Short mmCIF file of N, CA and C in Angstrom, two decimals:
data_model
loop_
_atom_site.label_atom_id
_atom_site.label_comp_id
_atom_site.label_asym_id
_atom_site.label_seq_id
_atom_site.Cartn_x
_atom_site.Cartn_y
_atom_site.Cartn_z
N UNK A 183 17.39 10.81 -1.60
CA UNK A 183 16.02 10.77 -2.08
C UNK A 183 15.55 9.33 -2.18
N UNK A 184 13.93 8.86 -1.89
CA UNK A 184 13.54 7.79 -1.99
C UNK A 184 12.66 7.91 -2.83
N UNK A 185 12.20 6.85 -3.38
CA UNK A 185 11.37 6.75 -4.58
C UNK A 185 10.99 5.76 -4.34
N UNK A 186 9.17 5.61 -4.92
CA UNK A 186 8.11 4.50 -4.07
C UNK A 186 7.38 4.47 -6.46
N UNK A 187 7.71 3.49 -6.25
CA UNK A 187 6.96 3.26 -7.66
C UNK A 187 5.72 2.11 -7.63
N UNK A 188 4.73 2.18 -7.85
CA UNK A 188 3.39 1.51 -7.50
C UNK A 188 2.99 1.32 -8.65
N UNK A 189 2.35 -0.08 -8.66
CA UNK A 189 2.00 -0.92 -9.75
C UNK A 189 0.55 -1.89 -9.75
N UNK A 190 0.15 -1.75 -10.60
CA UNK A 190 -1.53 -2.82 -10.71
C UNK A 190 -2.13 -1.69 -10.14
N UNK A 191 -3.82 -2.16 -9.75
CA UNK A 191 -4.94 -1.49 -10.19
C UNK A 191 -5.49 -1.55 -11.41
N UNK A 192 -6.75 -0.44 -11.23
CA UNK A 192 -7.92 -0.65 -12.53
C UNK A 192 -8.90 -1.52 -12.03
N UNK A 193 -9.89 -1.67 -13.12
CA UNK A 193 -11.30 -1.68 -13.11
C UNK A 193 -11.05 -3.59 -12.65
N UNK A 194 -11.89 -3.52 -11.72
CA UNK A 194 -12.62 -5.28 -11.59
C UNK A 194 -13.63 -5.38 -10.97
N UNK A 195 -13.94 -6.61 -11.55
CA UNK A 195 -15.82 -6.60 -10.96
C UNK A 195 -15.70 -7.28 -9.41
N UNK A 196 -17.02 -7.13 -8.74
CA UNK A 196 -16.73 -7.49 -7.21
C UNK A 196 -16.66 -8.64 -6.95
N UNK A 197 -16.22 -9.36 -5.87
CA UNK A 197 -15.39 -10.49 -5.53
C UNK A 197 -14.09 -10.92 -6.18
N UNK A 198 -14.28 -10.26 -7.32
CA UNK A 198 -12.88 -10.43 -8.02
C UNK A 198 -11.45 -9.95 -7.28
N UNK A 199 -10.39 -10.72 -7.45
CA UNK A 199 -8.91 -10.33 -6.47
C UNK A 199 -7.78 -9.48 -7.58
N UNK A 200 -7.01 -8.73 -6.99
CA UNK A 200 -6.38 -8.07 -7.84
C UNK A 200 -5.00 -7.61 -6.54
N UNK A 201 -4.11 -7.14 -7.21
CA UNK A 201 -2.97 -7.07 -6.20
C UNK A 201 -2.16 -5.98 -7.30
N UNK A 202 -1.73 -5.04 -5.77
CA UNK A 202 -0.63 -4.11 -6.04
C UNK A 202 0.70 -4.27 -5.66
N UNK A 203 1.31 -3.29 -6.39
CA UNK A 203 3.19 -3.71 -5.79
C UNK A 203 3.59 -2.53 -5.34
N UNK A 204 4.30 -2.23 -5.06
CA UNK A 204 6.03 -1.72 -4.73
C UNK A 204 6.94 -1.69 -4.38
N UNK A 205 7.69 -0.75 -5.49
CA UNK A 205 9.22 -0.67 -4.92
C UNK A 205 9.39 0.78 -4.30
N UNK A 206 10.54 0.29 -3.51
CA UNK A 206 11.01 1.40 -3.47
C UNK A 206 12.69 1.52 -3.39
N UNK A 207 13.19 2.68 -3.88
CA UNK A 207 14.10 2.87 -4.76
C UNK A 207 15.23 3.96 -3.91
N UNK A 208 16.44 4.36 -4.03
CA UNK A 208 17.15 5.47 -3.70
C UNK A 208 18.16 5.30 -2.56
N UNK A 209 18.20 6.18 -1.62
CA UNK A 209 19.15 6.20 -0.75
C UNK A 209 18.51 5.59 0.52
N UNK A 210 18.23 4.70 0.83
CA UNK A 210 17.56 3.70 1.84
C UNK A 210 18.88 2.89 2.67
N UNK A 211 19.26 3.10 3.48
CA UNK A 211 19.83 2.48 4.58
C UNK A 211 19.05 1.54 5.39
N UNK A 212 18.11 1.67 5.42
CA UNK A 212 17.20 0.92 6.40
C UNK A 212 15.92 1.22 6.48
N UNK A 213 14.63 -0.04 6.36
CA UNK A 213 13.19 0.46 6.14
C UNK A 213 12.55 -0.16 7.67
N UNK A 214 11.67 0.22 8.45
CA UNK A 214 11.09 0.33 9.16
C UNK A 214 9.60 -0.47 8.99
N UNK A 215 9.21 0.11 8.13
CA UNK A 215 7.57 0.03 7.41
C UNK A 215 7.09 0.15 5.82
N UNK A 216 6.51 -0.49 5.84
CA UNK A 216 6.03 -0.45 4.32
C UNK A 216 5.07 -0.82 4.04
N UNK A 217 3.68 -0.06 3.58
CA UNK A 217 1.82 -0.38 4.21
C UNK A 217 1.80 0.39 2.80
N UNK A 218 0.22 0.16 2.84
CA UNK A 218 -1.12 0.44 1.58
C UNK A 218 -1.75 1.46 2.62
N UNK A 219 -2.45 3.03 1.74
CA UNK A 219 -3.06 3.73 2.53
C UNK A 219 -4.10 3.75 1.32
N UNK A 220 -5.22 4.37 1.64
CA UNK A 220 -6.37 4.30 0.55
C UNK A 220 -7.18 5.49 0.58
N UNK A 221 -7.75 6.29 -0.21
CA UNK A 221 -8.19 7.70 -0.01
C UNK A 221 -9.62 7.91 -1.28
N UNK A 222 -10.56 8.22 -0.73
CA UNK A 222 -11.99 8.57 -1.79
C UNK A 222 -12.21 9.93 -1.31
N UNK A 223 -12.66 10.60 -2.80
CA UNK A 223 -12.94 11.76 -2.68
C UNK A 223 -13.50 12.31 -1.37
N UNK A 224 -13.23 13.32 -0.40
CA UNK A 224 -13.87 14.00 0.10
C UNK A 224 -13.61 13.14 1.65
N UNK A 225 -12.81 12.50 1.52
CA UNK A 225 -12.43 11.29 2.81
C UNK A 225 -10.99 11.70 3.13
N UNK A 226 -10.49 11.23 4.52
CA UNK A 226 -9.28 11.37 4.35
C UNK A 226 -8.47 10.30 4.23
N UNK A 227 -7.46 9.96 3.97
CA UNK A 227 -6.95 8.60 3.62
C UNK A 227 -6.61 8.21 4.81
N UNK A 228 -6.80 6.32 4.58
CA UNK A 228 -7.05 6.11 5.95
C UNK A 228 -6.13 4.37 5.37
N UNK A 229 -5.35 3.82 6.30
CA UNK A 229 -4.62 3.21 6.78
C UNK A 229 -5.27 1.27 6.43
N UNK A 230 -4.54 0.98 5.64
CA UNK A 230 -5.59 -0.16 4.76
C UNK A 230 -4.44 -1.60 5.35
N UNK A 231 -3.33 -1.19 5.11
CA UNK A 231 -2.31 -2.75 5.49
C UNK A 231 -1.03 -2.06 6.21
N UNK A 232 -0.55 -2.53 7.16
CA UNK A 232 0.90 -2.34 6.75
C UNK A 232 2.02 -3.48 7.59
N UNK A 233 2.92 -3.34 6.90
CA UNK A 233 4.33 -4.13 7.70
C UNK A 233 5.26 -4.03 8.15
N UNK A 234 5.40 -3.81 9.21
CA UNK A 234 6.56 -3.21 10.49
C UNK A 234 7.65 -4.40 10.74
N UNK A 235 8.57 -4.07 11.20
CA UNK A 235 9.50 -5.19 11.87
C UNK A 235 8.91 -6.22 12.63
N UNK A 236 8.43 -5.65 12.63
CA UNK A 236 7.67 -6.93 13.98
C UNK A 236 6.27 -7.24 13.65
N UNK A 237 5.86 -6.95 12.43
CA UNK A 237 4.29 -8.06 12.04
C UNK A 237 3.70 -6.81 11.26
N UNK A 238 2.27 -7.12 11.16
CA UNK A 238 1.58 -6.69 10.35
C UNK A 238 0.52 -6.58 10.70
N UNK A 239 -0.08 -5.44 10.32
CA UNK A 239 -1.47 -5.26 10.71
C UNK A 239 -2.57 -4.63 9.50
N UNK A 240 -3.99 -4.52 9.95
CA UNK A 240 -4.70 -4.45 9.13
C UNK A 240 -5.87 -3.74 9.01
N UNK A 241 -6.29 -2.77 8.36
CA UNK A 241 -7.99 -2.28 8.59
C UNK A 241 -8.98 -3.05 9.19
N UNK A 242 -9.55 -2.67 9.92
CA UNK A 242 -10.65 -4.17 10.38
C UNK A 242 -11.61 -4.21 8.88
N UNK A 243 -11.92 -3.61 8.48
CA UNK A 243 -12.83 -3.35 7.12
C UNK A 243 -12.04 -4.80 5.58
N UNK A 244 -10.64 -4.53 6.04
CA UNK A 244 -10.20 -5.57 5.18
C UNK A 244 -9.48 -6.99 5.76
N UNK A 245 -9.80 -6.98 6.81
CA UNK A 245 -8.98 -8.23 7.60
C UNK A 245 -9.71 -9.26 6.74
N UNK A 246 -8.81 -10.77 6.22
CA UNK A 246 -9.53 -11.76 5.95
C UNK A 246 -9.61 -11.65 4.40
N UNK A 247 -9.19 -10.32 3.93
CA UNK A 247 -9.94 -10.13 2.33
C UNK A 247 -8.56 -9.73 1.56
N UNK A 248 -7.77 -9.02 2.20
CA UNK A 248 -6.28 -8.62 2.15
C UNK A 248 -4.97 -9.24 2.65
N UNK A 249 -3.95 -9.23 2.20
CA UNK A 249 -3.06 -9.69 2.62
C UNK A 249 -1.37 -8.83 2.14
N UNK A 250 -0.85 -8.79 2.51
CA UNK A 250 0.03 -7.69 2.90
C UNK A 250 1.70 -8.62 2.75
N UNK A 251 2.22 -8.08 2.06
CA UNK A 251 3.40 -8.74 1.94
C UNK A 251 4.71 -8.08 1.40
N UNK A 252 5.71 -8.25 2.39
CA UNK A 252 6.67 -7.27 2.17
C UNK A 252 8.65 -8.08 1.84
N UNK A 253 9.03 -7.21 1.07
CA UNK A 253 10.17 -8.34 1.08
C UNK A 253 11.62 -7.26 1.40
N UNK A 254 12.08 -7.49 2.35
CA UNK A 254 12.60 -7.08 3.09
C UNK A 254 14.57 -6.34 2.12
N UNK A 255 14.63 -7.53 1.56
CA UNK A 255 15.97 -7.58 0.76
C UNK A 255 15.73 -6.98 -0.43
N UNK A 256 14.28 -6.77 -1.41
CA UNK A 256 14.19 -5.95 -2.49
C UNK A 256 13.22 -4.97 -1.87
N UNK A 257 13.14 -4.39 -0.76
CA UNK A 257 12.14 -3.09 -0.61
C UNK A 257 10.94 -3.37 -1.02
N UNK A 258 10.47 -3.89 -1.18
CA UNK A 258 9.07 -4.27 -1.93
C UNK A 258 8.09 -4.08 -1.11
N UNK A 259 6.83 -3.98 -1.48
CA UNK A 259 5.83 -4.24 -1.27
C UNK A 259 4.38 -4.66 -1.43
N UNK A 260 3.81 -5.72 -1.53
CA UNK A 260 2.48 -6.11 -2.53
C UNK A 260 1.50 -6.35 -1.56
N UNK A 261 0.04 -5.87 -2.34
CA UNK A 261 -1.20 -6.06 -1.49
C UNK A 261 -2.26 -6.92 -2.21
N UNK A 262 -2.06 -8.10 -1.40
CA UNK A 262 -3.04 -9.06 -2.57
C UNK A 262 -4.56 -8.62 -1.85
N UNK A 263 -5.60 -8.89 -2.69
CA UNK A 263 -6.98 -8.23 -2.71
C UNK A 263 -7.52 -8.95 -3.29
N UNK A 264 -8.80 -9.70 -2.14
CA UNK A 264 -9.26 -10.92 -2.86
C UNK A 264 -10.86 -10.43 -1.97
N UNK A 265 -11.84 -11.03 -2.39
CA UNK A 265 -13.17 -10.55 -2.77
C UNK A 265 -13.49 -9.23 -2.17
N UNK A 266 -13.26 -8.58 -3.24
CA UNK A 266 -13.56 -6.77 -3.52
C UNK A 266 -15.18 -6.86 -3.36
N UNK A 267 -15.22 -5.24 -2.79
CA UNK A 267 -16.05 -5.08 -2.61
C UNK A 267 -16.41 -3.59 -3.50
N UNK A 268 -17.44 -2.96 -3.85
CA UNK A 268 -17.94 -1.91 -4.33
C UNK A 268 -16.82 -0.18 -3.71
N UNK A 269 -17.26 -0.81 -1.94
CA UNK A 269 -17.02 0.02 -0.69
C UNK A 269 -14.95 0.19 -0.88
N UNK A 270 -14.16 -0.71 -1.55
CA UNK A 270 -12.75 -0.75 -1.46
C UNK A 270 -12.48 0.05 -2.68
N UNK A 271 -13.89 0.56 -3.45
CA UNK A 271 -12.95 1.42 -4.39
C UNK A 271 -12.40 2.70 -3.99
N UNK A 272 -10.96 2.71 -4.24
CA UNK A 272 -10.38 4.18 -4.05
C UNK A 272 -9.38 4.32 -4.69
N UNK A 273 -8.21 5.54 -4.44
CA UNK A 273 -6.65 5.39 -4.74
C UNK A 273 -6.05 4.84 -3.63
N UNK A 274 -5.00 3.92 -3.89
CA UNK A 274 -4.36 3.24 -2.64
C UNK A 274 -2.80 3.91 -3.30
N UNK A 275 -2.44 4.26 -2.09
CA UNK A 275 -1.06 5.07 -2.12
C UNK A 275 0.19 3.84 -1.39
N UNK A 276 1.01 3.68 -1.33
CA UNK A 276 2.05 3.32 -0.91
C UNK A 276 2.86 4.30 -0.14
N UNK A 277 3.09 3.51 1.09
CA UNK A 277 4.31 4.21 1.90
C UNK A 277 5.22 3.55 2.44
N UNK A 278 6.18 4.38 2.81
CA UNK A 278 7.19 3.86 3.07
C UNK A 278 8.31 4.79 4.45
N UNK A 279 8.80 3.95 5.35
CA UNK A 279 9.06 4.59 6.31
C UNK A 279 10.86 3.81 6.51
N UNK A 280 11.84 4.70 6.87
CA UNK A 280 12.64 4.27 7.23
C UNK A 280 14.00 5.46 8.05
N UNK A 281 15.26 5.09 7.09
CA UNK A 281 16.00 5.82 7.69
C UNK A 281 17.31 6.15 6.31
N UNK A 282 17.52 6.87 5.67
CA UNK A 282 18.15 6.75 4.46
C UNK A 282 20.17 6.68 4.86
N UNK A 283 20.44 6.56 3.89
CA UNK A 283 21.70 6.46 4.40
C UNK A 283 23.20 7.50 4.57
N UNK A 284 22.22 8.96 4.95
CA UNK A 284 22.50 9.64 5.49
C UNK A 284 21.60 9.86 6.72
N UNK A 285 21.58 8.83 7.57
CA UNK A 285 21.33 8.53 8.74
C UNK A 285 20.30 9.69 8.98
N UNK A 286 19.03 9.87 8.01
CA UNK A 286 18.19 10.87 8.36
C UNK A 286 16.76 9.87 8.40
N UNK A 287 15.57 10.29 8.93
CA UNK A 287 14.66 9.39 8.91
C UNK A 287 13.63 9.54 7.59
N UNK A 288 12.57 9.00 6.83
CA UNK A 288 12.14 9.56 6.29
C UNK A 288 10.92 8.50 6.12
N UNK A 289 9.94 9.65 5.73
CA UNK A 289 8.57 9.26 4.66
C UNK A 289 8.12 9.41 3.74
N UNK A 290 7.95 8.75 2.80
CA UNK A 290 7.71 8.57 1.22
C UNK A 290 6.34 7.71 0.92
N UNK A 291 5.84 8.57 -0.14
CA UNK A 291 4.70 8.32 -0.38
C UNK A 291 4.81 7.72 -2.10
N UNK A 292 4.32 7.21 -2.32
CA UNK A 292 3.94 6.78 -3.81
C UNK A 292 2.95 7.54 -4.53
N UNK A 293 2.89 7.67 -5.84
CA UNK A 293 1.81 8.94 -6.33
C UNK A 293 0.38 8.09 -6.39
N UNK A 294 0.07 6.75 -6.02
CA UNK A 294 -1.25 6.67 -5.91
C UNK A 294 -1.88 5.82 -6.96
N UNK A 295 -2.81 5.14 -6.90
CA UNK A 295 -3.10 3.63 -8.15
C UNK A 295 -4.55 3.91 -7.55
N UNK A 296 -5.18 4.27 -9.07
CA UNK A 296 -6.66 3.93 -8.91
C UNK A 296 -6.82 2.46 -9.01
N UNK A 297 -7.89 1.61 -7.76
CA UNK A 297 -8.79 0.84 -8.20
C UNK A 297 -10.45 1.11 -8.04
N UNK A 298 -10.89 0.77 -9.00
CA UNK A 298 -11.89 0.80 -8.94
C UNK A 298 -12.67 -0.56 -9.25
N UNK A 299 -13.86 -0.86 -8.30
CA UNK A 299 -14.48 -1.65 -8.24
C UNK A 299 -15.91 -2.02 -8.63
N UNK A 300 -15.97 -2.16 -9.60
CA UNK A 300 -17.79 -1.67 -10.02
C UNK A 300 -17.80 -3.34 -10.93
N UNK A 301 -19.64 -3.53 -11.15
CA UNK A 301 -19.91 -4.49 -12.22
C UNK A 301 -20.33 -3.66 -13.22
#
């Protein structure tokens, strides 16, 4: 079993920066990926940062405003968030992609961090 524990969020006014974390936890042999997904009512969640072996990529909506950072030796993962906008409020979920160490593959989700962005 893997376990994705997500941290920060809550209320900030716009342009203001704010940053999320995670870990993730359990029977992990090996991680692949580890990204921010983001979801508003009545939307489907849609693909905000993430970090692969080989680089990182980004929403075009947040390129320039986000930054994505992953640490390889503690599973981690943090999304720094710097001038917010109204439009970035949602739940941002954490995921996580790898291979556990019963050589099975897997995807894990985090239960989800409101931010919300209002003045």
């Amino acid at each position: 079993q893997v376990q994705l524990v997500e941290s920060g969020g809550g209320l900030v006014h716009p342009g203001e920066s704010s940053r999320l974390s995670c870990t993730a936890s359990g029977a992990i042999a090996s991680m692949s990926a580890m990204g921010w997904y983001r979801q508003v009512p009545g939307k489907q969640r849609e693909l905000v940062a993430v970090a692969t072996n080989g680089g990182t990529d980004y929403a075009d909506s947040v390129k320039g405003r986000f930054t994505i950072s992953r640490d390889n030796a503690k599973n981690t993962v943090d999304l720094e968030m710097d001038s917010l906008k109204p439009g970035d409020t949602a739940v941002y979920y954490c995921n996580a992609k790898g291979t556990s160490t019963a050589l099975i593959s897997f995807e894990q989700w985090g239960r989800g961090t409101l931010v919300t962005v209002s003045s």
